[in-house]
Short mmCIF file of N, CA and C in Angstrom, two decimals:
data_model
loop_
_atom_site.label_atom_id
_atom_site.label_comp_id
_atom_site.label_asym_id
_atom_site.label_seq_id
_atom_site.Cartn_x
_atom_site.Cartn_y
_atom_site.Cartn_z
N MET A 214 204.63 99.79 160.11
CA MET A 214 203.83 98.95 159.17
C MET A 214 203.68 99.62 157.84
N ALA A 215 204.45 100.64 157.51
CA ALA A 215 204.31 101.26 156.25
C ALA A 215 204.46 100.39 155.09
N GLY A 216 205.40 99.34 155.21
CA GLY A 216 205.58 98.43 154.16
C GLY A 216 204.42 97.52 153.94
N LEU A 217 203.68 97.14 155.07
CA LEU A 217 202.48 96.37 154.91
C LEU A 217 201.38 97.15 154.30
N ASP A 218 201.20 98.45 154.79
CA ASP A 218 200.16 99.24 154.20
C ASP A 218 200.41 99.40 152.73
N ALA A 219 201.62 99.63 152.27
CA ALA A 219 201.86 99.84 150.91
C ALA A 219 201.48 98.50 150.12
N ALA A 220 201.87 97.44 150.78
CA ALA A 220 201.48 96.08 150.06
C ALA A 220 200.04 95.88 149.93
N LEU A 221 199.26 96.34 150.94
CA LEU A 221 197.80 96.15 150.87
C LEU A 221 197.09 97.17 150.10
N ALA A 222 197.78 98.29 149.75
CA ALA A 222 197.05 99.30 148.96
C ALA A 222 196.46 98.85 147.71
N GLY A 223 197.13 97.94 147.03
CA GLY A 223 196.54 97.35 145.76
C GLY A 223 195.29 96.60 146.07
N VAL A 224 195.26 95.84 147.17
CA VAL A 224 194.07 95.07 147.51
C VAL A 224 192.89 96.04 147.84
N THR A 225 193.30 97.07 148.57
CA THR A 225 192.25 98.13 148.95
C THR A 225 191.69 98.73 147.65
N ARG A 226 192.44 99.11 146.65
CA ARG A 226 192.07 99.63 145.36
C ARG A 226 191.18 98.67 144.62
N TRP A 227 191.62 97.34 144.63
CA TRP A 227 190.81 96.27 143.93
C TRP A 227 189.42 96.14 144.54
N LEU A 228 189.33 96.13 145.80
CA LEU A 228 188.00 96.03 146.47
C LEU A 228 187.16 97.20 146.12
N GLY A 229 187.72 98.39 146.16
CA GLY A 229 186.96 99.61 145.78
C GLY A 229 186.49 99.61 144.41
N THR A 230 187.27 99.08 143.54
CA THR A 230 186.87 98.92 142.04
C THR A 230 185.86 97.84 141.70
N ASN A 231 186.05 96.72 142.43
CA ASN A 231 185.23 95.45 142.09
C ASN A 231 184.20 95.01 143.02
N ILE A 232 184.26 95.46 144.33
CA ILE A 232 183.29 94.95 145.26
C ILE A 232 182.37 96.13 145.79
N LEU A 233 183.02 97.28 146.06
CA LEU A 233 182.29 98.35 146.63
C LEU A 233 181.65 99.22 145.56
N ILE A 234 180.83 98.67 144.77
CA ILE A 234 180.28 99.25 143.56
C ILE A 234 178.77 99.63 143.65
N ASP A 235 178.13 99.40 144.82
CA ASP A 235 176.83 99.96 144.94
C ASP A 235 176.86 101.21 145.92
N THR A 236 175.74 101.83 146.04
CA THR A 236 175.64 102.94 146.84
C THR A 236 174.83 102.57 148.13
N VAL A 237 175.44 102.81 149.30
CA VAL A 237 174.72 102.56 150.57
C VAL A 237 174.59 103.88 151.27
N ARG A 238 173.55 103.87 152.17
CA ARG A 238 173.46 105.04 153.03
C ARG A 238 173.41 104.62 154.49
N ILE A 239 174.07 105.34 155.36
CA ILE A 239 174.17 105.04 156.76
C ILE A 239 173.52 106.27 157.46
N THR A 240 172.43 106.10 158.26
CA THR A 240 171.76 107.11 158.96
C THR A 240 171.65 106.71 160.41
N LEU A 241 171.65 107.84 161.15
CA LEU A 241 171.24 107.65 162.59
C LEU A 241 169.79 107.63 162.67
N PRO A 242 169.21 106.73 163.55
CA PRO A 242 167.71 106.72 163.68
C PRO A 242 167.21 108.07 164.07
N GLY A 243 166.04 108.49 163.53
CA GLY A 243 165.40 109.71 163.83
C GLY A 243 164.96 109.74 165.35
N THR A 244 164.87 110.82 165.94
CA THR A 244 164.42 111.01 167.27
C THR A 244 163.02 111.55 167.24
N GLY A 245 162.27 111.21 168.25
CA GLY A 245 160.92 111.65 168.34
C GLY A 245 159.87 110.53 168.17
N GLU A 246 158.73 110.84 168.35
CA GLU A 246 157.60 109.79 168.35
C GLU A 246 157.34 109.55 166.82
N PRO A 247 156.89 108.22 166.58
CA PRO A 247 156.41 107.84 165.27
C PRO A 247 155.14 108.60 164.85
N VAL A 248 154.88 108.75 163.72
CA VAL A 248 153.74 109.38 163.18
C VAL A 248 152.99 108.33 162.28
N LEU A 249 151.66 108.19 162.45
CA LEU A 249 150.83 107.38 161.65
C LEU A 249 150.77 107.76 160.15
N ASN A 250 151.17 106.99 159.20
CA ASN A 250 150.97 107.30 157.79
C ASN A 250 149.57 106.74 157.43
N THR A 251 148.64 107.71 157.18
CA THR A 251 147.25 107.24 156.94
C THR A 251 147.12 106.55 155.66
N GLU A 252 148.10 106.61 154.69
CA GLU A 252 148.01 105.93 153.49
C GLU A 252 148.33 104.47 153.59
N THR A 253 149.34 104.12 154.42
CA THR A 253 149.82 102.76 154.54
C THR A 253 149.35 102.16 155.85
N GLY A 254 149.01 103.00 156.82
CA GLY A 254 148.56 102.43 158.12
C GLY A 254 149.74 102.05 158.99
N GLN A 255 150.90 102.48 158.53
CA GLN A 255 152.19 102.08 159.32
C GLN A 255 152.70 103.30 160.04
N LEU A 256 153.26 103.00 161.22
CA LEU A 256 153.96 104.09 162.02
C LEU A 256 155.22 104.34 161.36
N GLU A 257 155.58 105.66 161.13
CA GLU A 257 156.77 105.97 160.53
C GLU A 257 157.56 107.02 161.40
N TYR A 258 158.81 106.67 161.64
CA TYR A 258 159.71 107.40 162.46
C TYR A 258 160.25 108.58 161.67
N PRO A 259 160.51 109.68 162.31
CA PRO A 259 161.17 110.79 161.66
C PRO A 259 162.45 110.48 160.97
N PRO A 260 162.86 111.10 159.94
CA PRO A 260 164.15 110.76 159.28
C PRO A 260 165.30 111.15 160.23
N GLY A 261 166.37 110.40 160.05
CA GLY A 261 167.60 110.58 160.91
C GLY A 261 168.63 111.31 160.06
N GLU A 262 169.74 111.63 160.75
CA GLU A 262 170.87 112.28 160.12
C GLU A 262 171.64 111.27 159.27
N VAL A 263 171.88 111.70 157.99
CA VAL A 263 172.77 110.86 157.04
C VAL A 263 174.15 110.99 157.46
N LEU A 264 174.83 109.88 157.81
CA LEU A 264 176.21 109.90 158.16
C LEU A 264 177.17 109.65 156.92
N TYR A 265 176.68 108.90 155.93
CA TYR A 265 177.47 108.39 154.87
C TYR A 265 176.52 107.97 153.71
N GLU A 266 176.74 108.37 152.59
CA GLU A 266 176.05 107.85 151.34
C GLU A 266 177.11 107.83 150.24
N SER A 267 177.48 106.62 149.94
CA SER A 267 178.49 106.52 148.91
C SER A 267 178.77 105.05 148.64
N ALA A 268 179.93 104.71 148.17
CA ALA A 268 180.27 103.29 147.74
C ALA A 268 180.18 102.34 148.96
N GLY A 269 179.78 101.12 148.65
CA GLY A 269 179.63 100.11 149.76
C GLY A 269 179.00 98.90 149.13
N ALA A 270 178.81 97.89 150.11
CA ALA A 270 178.17 96.58 149.64
C ALA A 270 177.60 95.98 150.95
N VAL A 271 176.44 95.35 150.80
CA VAL A 271 175.93 94.56 151.88
C VAL A 271 175.98 93.03 151.40
N VAL A 272 176.59 92.29 152.15
CA VAL A 272 176.85 90.86 151.79
C VAL A 272 176.41 90.03 153.00
N PRO A 273 176.07 88.72 152.71
CA PRO A 273 175.67 87.83 153.81
C PRO A 273 176.81 87.66 154.70
N GLY A 274 176.56 87.49 155.96
CA GLY A 274 177.65 87.30 156.97
C GLY A 274 178.00 85.79 157.12
N PRO A 275 178.84 85.51 157.98
CA PRO A 275 179.19 84.07 158.18
C PRO A 275 177.97 83.28 158.68
N SER A 276 177.72 82.06 158.10
CA SER A 276 176.65 81.23 158.51
C SER A 276 175.28 81.86 158.43
N THR A 277 175.01 82.65 157.39
CA THR A 277 173.70 83.34 157.33
C THR A 277 172.57 82.30 157.23
N THR A 278 172.77 81.26 156.42
CA THR A 278 171.74 80.29 156.28
C THR A 278 171.81 79.14 157.33
N GLU A 279 172.90 78.96 157.95
CA GLU A 279 173.14 77.82 158.85
C GLU A 279 172.63 78.17 160.27
N GLY A 280 172.85 79.42 160.66
CA GLY A 280 172.37 79.64 162.07
C GLY A 280 171.82 81.11 162.19
N LEU A 281 170.70 81.20 162.87
CA LEU A 281 170.12 82.45 163.14
C LEU A 281 170.28 82.66 164.65
N LEU A 282 170.56 83.92 164.96
CA LEU A 282 170.72 84.25 166.36
C LEU A 282 169.48 84.54 167.08
N SER A 283 169.39 84.17 168.40
CA SER A 283 168.29 84.49 169.18
C SER A 283 168.52 85.70 170.05
N SER A 284 167.61 86.59 170.33
CA SER A 284 167.90 87.75 171.13
C SER A 284 168.29 87.36 172.57
N ASP A 285 167.72 86.27 172.95
CA ASP A 285 168.06 85.76 174.43
C ASP A 285 168.01 84.24 174.36
N ALA A 286 169.17 83.55 174.32
CA ALA A 286 169.24 82.12 174.20
C ALA A 286 168.77 81.51 175.49
N SER A 287 168.59 82.30 176.69
CA SER A 287 168.07 81.63 177.89
C SER A 287 166.63 81.37 177.88
N HIS A 288 165.89 81.94 176.95
CA HIS A 288 164.51 81.63 176.83
C HIS A 288 164.15 80.25 176.27
N PRO A 289 163.10 79.62 176.72
CA PRO A 289 162.87 78.24 176.11
C PRO A 289 162.32 78.35 174.72
N TRP A 290 162.04 79.51 174.25
CA TRP A 290 161.57 79.79 172.90
C TRP A 290 162.36 80.92 172.18
N VAL A 291 162.29 80.99 170.98
CA VAL A 291 162.95 82.06 170.23
C VAL A 291 161.99 83.17 169.95
N GLN A 292 162.24 84.32 170.68
CA GLN A 292 161.25 85.44 170.42
C GLN A 292 161.49 86.04 169.04
N THR A 293 162.76 86.26 168.62
CA THR A 293 162.99 86.80 167.34
C THR A 293 164.29 86.16 166.80
N THR A 294 164.34 86.14 165.57
CA THR A 294 165.53 85.62 164.89
C THR A 294 166.31 86.79 164.29
N ARG A 295 167.63 86.64 164.14
CA ARG A 295 168.53 87.69 163.59
C ARG A 295 169.20 87.06 162.35
N SER A 296 169.21 87.94 161.33
CA SER A 296 169.90 87.58 160.08
C SER A 296 171.18 88.20 160.04
N LYS A 297 172.25 87.49 159.84
CA LYS A 297 173.67 88.01 159.81
C LYS A 297 174.03 88.59 158.42
N TYR A 298 174.37 89.84 158.40
CA TYR A 298 174.85 90.47 157.25
C TYR A 298 176.05 91.27 157.58
N VAL A 299 176.88 91.73 156.63
CA VAL A 299 177.99 92.54 156.81
C VAL A 299 177.92 93.66 155.78
N LEU A 300 178.16 94.92 156.30
CA LEU A 300 178.29 96.15 155.49
C LEU A 300 179.81 96.24 155.20
N LEU A 301 180.11 96.48 153.96
CA LEU A 301 181.53 96.75 153.55
C LEU A 301 181.60 98.12 153.05
N THR A 302 182.49 98.94 153.55
CA THR A 302 182.70 100.36 153.12
C THR A 302 184.14 100.66 153.00
N PRO A 303 184.52 101.66 152.24
CA PRO A 303 186.00 102.04 152.15
C PRO A 303 186.46 102.52 153.54
N LEU A 304 187.79 102.39 153.75
CA LEU A 304 188.38 102.76 154.95
C LEU A 304 188.15 104.25 155.23
N GLU A 305 187.89 105.08 154.18
CA GLU A 305 187.71 106.45 154.38
C GLU A 305 186.33 106.77 154.96
N ALA A 306 185.40 105.84 154.91
CA ALA A 306 184.03 106.06 155.36
C ALA A 306 184.02 106.08 156.93
N PRO A 307 183.03 106.85 157.45
CA PRO A 307 182.99 106.89 159.00
C PRO A 307 182.58 105.52 159.56
N ILE A 308 183.00 105.32 160.78
CA ILE A 308 182.73 104.08 161.43
C ILE A 308 181.29 104.16 161.93
N PRO A 309 180.42 103.33 161.46
CA PRO A 309 179.00 103.44 161.81
C PRO A 309 178.80 103.21 163.32
N PRO A 310 178.02 103.97 164.03
CA PRO A 310 177.74 103.67 165.41
C PRO A 310 176.71 102.60 165.55
N GLN A 311 176.59 101.96 166.69
CA GLN A 311 175.63 100.94 166.98
C GLN A 311 174.32 101.56 166.75
N ASN A 312 173.35 100.75 166.26
CA ASN A 312 171.94 101.14 165.92
C ASN A 312 171.76 102.07 164.77
N ALA A 313 172.86 102.32 164.06
CA ALA A 313 172.67 103.10 162.81
C ALA A 313 171.90 102.28 161.81
N VAL A 314 171.25 102.96 160.87
CA VAL A 314 170.46 102.22 159.90
C VAL A 314 171.09 102.26 158.55
N VAL A 315 171.25 101.05 157.87
CA VAL A 315 171.85 101.04 156.56
C VAL A 315 170.89 100.71 155.57
N THR A 316 170.88 101.37 154.36
CA THR A 316 169.99 101.11 153.26
C THR A 316 170.78 101.07 152.03
N VAL A 317 170.40 100.32 151.06
CA VAL A 317 170.95 100.27 149.78
C VAL A 317 170.21 101.31 148.89
N VAL A 318 170.91 102.21 148.41
CA VAL A 318 170.27 103.33 147.58
C VAL A 318 170.31 103.10 146.08
N GLN A 319 171.44 102.46 145.65
CA GLN A 319 171.55 102.16 144.25
C GLN A 319 172.39 100.89 144.11
N VAL A 320 172.05 99.93 143.08
CA VAL A 320 172.76 98.75 142.87
C VAL A 320 173.34 98.72 141.44
N HIS A 321 174.53 98.06 141.22
CA HIS A 321 175.08 98.05 139.96
C HIS A 321 174.40 97.05 139.03
N ASP A 322 173.67 96.16 139.50
CA ASP A 322 172.99 95.13 138.69
C ASP A 322 171.54 95.33 138.77
N PRO A 323 170.88 95.56 137.62
CA PRO A 323 169.47 95.81 137.66
C PRO A 323 168.60 94.64 138.15
N GLN A 324 169.21 93.42 138.16
CA GLN A 324 168.51 92.30 138.74
C GLN A 324 168.42 92.31 140.29
N ARG A 325 169.13 93.22 140.94
CA ARG A 325 169.27 93.24 142.38
C ARG A 325 168.59 94.44 142.96
N THR A 326 167.64 94.96 142.20
CA THR A 326 166.89 96.21 142.67
C THR A 326 165.97 95.86 143.91
N SER A 327 165.72 94.51 144.13
CA SER A 327 164.93 94.21 145.32
C SER A 327 165.68 94.56 146.60
N LEU A 328 166.88 94.86 146.53
CA LEU A 328 167.59 95.25 147.70
C LEU A 328 167.32 96.74 148.10
N ILE A 329 166.85 97.48 147.09
CA ILE A 329 166.60 98.93 147.48
C ILE A 329 165.21 98.96 148.26
N GLY A 330 165.29 99.66 149.30
CA GLY A 330 164.23 99.66 150.18
C GLY A 330 164.35 98.77 151.52
N ARG A 331 165.20 97.82 151.38
CA ARG A 331 165.51 96.96 152.63
C ARG A 331 166.32 97.82 153.57
N SER A 332 166.30 97.50 154.81
CA SER A 332 167.12 98.21 155.71
C SER A 332 167.79 97.24 156.66
N TRP A 333 168.92 97.56 157.17
CA TRP A 333 169.67 96.73 158.22
C TRP A 333 170.00 97.63 159.36
N LEU A 334 170.17 97.03 160.50
CA LEU A 334 170.58 97.74 161.75
C LEU A 334 172.06 97.37 162.03
N CYS A 335 172.84 98.35 162.38
CA CYS A 335 174.28 98.07 162.85
C CYS A 335 174.10 97.54 164.25
N VAL A 336 174.50 96.26 164.50
CA VAL A 336 174.31 95.59 165.79
C VAL A 336 175.45 96.09 166.70
N ASP A 337 176.48 96.66 166.17
CA ASP A 337 177.63 97.08 167.01
C ASP A 337 178.27 98.09 166.10
N GLN A 338 179.20 98.92 166.73
CA GLN A 338 179.98 99.87 165.86
C GLN A 338 180.91 99.04 164.93
N GLY A 339 181.35 99.68 163.92
CA GLY A 339 182.18 99.00 162.89
C GLY A 339 183.31 98.25 163.49
N ILE A 340 183.62 97.08 162.87
CA ILE A 340 184.69 96.24 163.36
C ILE A 340 186.01 96.88 163.15
N ALA A 341 186.84 97.02 164.12
CA ALA A 341 188.15 97.57 164.01
C ALA A 341 189.30 96.54 163.94
N SER A 342 190.35 96.87 163.32
CA SER A 342 191.43 96.09 163.18
C SER A 342 192.73 96.88 162.89
N THR A 343 193.88 96.43 163.34
CA THR A 343 195.09 97.20 163.08
C THR A 343 195.47 97.01 161.63
N VAL A 344 195.06 95.99 160.95
CA VAL A 344 195.41 95.83 159.50
C VAL A 344 194.05 95.69 158.78
N GLU A 345 193.76 96.63 157.98
CA GLU A 345 192.46 96.58 157.22
C GLU A 345 192.64 97.05 155.74
N VAL A 346 191.77 96.31 154.94
CA VAL A 346 191.69 96.71 153.48
C VAL A 346 190.26 97.26 153.21
N VAL A 347 189.28 96.96 153.99
CA VAL A 347 187.94 97.46 153.84
C VAL A 347 187.31 97.47 155.26
N ARG A 348 186.48 98.38 155.50
CA ARG A 348 185.74 98.49 156.77
C ARG A 348 184.50 97.51 156.75
N ARG A 349 184.47 96.72 157.87
CA ARG A 349 183.35 95.75 158.10
C ARG A 349 182.45 96.15 159.25
N THR A 350 181.15 96.14 159.05
CA THR A 350 180.19 96.33 160.12
C THR A 350 179.13 95.24 160.14
N ALA A 351 178.95 94.65 161.35
CA ALA A 351 177.95 93.57 161.43
C ALA A 351 176.53 94.20 161.34
N LEU A 352 175.71 93.58 160.59
CA LEU A 352 174.31 94.02 160.46
C LEU A 352 173.28 93.01 160.84
N ASP A 353 172.14 93.46 161.04
CA ASP A 353 170.89 92.59 161.24
C ASP A 353 169.83 93.13 160.37
N GLN A 354 169.20 92.39 159.59
CA GLN A 354 168.19 92.87 158.66
C GLN A 354 166.96 93.17 159.44
N ASN A 355 166.32 94.40 159.18
CA ASN A 355 165.13 94.74 159.77
C ASN A 355 164.00 93.99 159.15
N ARG A 356 163.02 93.55 159.88
CA ARG A 356 161.85 92.78 159.37
C ARG A 356 160.81 93.63 158.69
N ALA A 357 160.09 93.15 157.78
CA ALA A 357 159.07 93.85 157.04
C ALA A 357 158.10 94.34 158.14
N GLY A 358 157.72 95.67 157.94
CA GLY A 358 156.80 96.25 158.84
C GLY A 358 157.47 96.79 160.14
N GLU A 359 158.75 96.48 160.34
CA GLU A 359 159.38 97.04 161.52
C GLU A 359 160.16 98.40 161.13
N SER A 360 160.14 99.29 162.00
CA SER A 360 160.83 100.59 161.71
C SER A 360 161.96 100.59 162.73
N PRO A 361 163.07 101.11 162.26
CA PRO A 361 164.25 101.16 163.18
C PRO A 361 164.03 102.24 164.24
#
């Protein structure tokens, strides 16, 4: 498939130049018990190991506004909802493991600074494919006040 890889190299370069223009961080959740932050009144987990901090993008996933996932569809009520997002990183980036935490560290557009400080959870390890131009990882946005 060397011919196909060579043909897709231009697409990969274009994505890196035009789409993967923000800085994202992927960390493993910290281990240990949470500690009470007396200033905020929130429980804070210890910091985790940084796996990757470089070029990337967080974009809405398919049907973000049309459908929210339930953690258990067999319940007669929805306990929690899930927001579908996708992390895009270069192929050279490590494959994020399930439950890794993704944050946006820097944005290219000053009007999008509200993304800084949000966090997402990798709902599964990165999506694999035999033909790739960008690495995709399914995400679920952490809710305000929740810690990973």
